[in-house]
XYZ file of N, CA and C in Angstrom:
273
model
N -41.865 13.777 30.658
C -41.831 13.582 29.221
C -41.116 12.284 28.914
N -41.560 11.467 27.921
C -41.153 9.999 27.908
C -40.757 10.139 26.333
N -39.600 9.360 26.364
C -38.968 9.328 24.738
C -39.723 8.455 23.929
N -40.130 8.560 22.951
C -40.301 7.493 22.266
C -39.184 6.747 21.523
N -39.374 5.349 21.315
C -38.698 4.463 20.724
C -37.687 4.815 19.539
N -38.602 5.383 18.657
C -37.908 6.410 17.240
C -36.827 7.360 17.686
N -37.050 8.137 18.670
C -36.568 9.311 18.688
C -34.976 8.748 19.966
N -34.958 7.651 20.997
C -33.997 6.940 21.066
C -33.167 6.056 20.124
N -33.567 5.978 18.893
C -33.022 5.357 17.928
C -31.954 6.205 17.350
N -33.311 7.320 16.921
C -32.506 8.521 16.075
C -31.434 9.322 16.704
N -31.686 9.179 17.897
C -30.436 9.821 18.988
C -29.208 8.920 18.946
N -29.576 7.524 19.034
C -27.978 6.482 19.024
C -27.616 6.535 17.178
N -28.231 6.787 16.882
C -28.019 6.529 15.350
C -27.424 8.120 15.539
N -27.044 9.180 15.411
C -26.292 10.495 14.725
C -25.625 10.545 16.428
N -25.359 10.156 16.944
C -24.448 9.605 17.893
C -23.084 8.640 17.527
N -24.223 7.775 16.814
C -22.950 6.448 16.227
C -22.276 6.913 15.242
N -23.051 7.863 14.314
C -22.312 8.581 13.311
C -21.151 9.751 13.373
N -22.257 10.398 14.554
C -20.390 11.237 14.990
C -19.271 10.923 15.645
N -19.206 9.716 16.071
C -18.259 8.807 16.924
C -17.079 8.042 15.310
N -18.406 7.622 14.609
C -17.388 6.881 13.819
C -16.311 8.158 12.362
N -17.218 9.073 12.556
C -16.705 10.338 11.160
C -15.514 11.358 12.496
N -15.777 10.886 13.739
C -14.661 12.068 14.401
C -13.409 11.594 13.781
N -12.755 9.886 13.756
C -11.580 10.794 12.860
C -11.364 11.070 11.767
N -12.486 11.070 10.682
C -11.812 12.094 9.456
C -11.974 13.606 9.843
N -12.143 13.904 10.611
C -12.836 15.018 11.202
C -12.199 15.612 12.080
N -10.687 14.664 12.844
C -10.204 15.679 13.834
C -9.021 16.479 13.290
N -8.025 16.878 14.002
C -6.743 17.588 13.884
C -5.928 16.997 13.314
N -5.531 17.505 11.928
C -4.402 17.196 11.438
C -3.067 17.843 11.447
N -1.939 17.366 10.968
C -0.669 18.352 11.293
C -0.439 19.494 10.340
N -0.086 20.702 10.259
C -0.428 21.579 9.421
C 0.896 21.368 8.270
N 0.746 21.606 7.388
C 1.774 21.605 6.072
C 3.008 21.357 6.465
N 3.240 22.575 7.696
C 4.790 22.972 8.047
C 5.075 21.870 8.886
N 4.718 21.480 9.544
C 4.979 20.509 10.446
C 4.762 18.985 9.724
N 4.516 18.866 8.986
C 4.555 17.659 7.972
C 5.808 17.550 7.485
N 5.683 18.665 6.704
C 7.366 18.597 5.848
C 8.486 19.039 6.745
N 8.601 19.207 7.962
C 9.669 19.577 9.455
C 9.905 18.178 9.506
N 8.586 17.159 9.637
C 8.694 15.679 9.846
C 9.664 15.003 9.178
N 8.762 15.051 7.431
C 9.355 14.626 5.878
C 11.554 15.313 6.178
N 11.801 15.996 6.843
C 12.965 16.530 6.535
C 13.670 16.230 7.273
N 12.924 16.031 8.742
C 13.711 15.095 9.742
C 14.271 13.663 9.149
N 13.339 12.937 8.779
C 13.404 11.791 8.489
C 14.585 11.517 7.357
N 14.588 12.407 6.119
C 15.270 12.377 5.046
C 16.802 12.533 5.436
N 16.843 13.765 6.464
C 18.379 14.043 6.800
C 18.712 12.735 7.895
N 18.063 12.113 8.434
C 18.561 11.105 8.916
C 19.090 9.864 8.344
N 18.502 9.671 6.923
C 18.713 8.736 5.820
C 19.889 9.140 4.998
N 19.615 10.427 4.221
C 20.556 10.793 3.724
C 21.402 11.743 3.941
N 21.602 12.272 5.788
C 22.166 12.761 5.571
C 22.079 15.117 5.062
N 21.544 14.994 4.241
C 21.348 15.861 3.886
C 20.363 16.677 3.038
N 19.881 17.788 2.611
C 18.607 17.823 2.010
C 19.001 19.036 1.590
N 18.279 19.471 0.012
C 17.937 20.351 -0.867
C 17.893 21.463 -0.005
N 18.386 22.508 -0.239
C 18.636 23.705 0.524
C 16.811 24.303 0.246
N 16.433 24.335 -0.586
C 15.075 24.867 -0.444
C 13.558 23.527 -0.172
N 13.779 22.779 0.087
C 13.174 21.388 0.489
C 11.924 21.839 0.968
N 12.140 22.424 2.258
C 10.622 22.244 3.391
C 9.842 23.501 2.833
N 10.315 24.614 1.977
C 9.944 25.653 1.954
C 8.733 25.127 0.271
N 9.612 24.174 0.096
C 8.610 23.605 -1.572
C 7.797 23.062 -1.300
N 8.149 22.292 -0.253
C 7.179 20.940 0.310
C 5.700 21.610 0.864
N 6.424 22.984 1.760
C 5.227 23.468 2.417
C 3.924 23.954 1.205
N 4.485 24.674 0.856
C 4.038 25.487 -0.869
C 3.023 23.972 -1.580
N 3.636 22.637 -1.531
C 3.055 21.474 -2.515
C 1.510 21.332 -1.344
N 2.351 21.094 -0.120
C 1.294 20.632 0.913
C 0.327 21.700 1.033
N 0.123 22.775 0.817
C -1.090 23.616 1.396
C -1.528 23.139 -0.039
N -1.204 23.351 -0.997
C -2.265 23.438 -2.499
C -3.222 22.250 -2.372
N -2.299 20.855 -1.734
C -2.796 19.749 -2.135
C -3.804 19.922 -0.682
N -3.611 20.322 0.060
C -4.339 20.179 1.171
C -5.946 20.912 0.828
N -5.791 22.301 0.190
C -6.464 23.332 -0.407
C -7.673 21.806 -1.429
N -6.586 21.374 -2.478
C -7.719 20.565 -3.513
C -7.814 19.646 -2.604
N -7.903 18.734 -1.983
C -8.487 17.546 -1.540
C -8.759 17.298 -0.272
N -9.041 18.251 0.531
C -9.787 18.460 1.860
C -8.940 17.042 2.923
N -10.277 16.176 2.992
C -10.063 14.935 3.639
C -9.120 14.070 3.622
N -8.880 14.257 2.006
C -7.707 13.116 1.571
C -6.302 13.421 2.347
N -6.555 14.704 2.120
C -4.700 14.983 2.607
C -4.365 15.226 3.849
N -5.719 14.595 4.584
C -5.695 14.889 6.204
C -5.406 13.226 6.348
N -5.927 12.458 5.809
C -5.383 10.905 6.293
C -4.153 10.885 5.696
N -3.916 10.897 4.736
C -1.897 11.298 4.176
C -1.307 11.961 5.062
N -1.577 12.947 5.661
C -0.614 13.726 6.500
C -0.505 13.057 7.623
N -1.592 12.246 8.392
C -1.600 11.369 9.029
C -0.480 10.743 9.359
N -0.781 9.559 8.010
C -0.318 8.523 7.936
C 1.779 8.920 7.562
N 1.560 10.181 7.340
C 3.168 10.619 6.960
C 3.484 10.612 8.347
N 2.906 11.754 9.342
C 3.331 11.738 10.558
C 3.824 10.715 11.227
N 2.687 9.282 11.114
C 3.227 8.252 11.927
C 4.957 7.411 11.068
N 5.268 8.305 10.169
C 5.918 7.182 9.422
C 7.629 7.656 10.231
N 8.141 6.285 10.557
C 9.330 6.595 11.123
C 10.656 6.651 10.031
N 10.635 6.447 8.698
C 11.555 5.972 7.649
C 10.990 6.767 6.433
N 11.767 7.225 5.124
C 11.050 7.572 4.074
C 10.718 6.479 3.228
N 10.873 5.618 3.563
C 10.219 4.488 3.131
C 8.507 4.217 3.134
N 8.383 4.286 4.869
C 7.161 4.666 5.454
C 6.024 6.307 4.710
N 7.047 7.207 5.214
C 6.346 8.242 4.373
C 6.100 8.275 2.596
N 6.878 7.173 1.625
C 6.440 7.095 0.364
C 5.394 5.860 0.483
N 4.918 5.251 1.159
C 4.063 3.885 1.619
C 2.618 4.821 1.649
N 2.543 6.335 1.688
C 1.379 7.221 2.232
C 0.752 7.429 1.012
């Protein structure tokens, strides 16, 4: 059986497409482990943090995660990589 031309196209073409959409598409960090991050970072700056902090944060992060699917998977991202809260308000 011999491919035709089209059908090697159409194969590199939804090939190229799932290569370039895998990362909105892979593993993100879950709520809790975002704001574990967000709290690390803060008590290292200041020191100290809101006695109910990660437990609000978690509560903000699932809703927002809930309304905006994709969006809050490159934000959570981009929070993760952030070494400063500087970095994580830059998200």
């Amino acid at each position: 059986m011999t491919t035709t031309r089209l059908g090697t196209h159409a194969r590199r073409s939804a090939l190229l497409v799932g290569v370039l959409l895998l990362p909105l598409t892979g593993c993100a960090p879950s709520p809790q482990e975002l704001c574990d991050h967000a709290a690390d970072l803060m008590k290292k700056e200041a020191g100290a943090l809101p006695e109910d902090f990660v437990e609000e944060c978690v509560e903000d992060e699932e809703r927002w995660k809930r309304i905006k699917g994709m969006l809050w998977k490159q934000k959570a991202r981009c929070m993760m990589k952030a070494t400063t809260v500087e970095g994580l308000d830059a998200c």
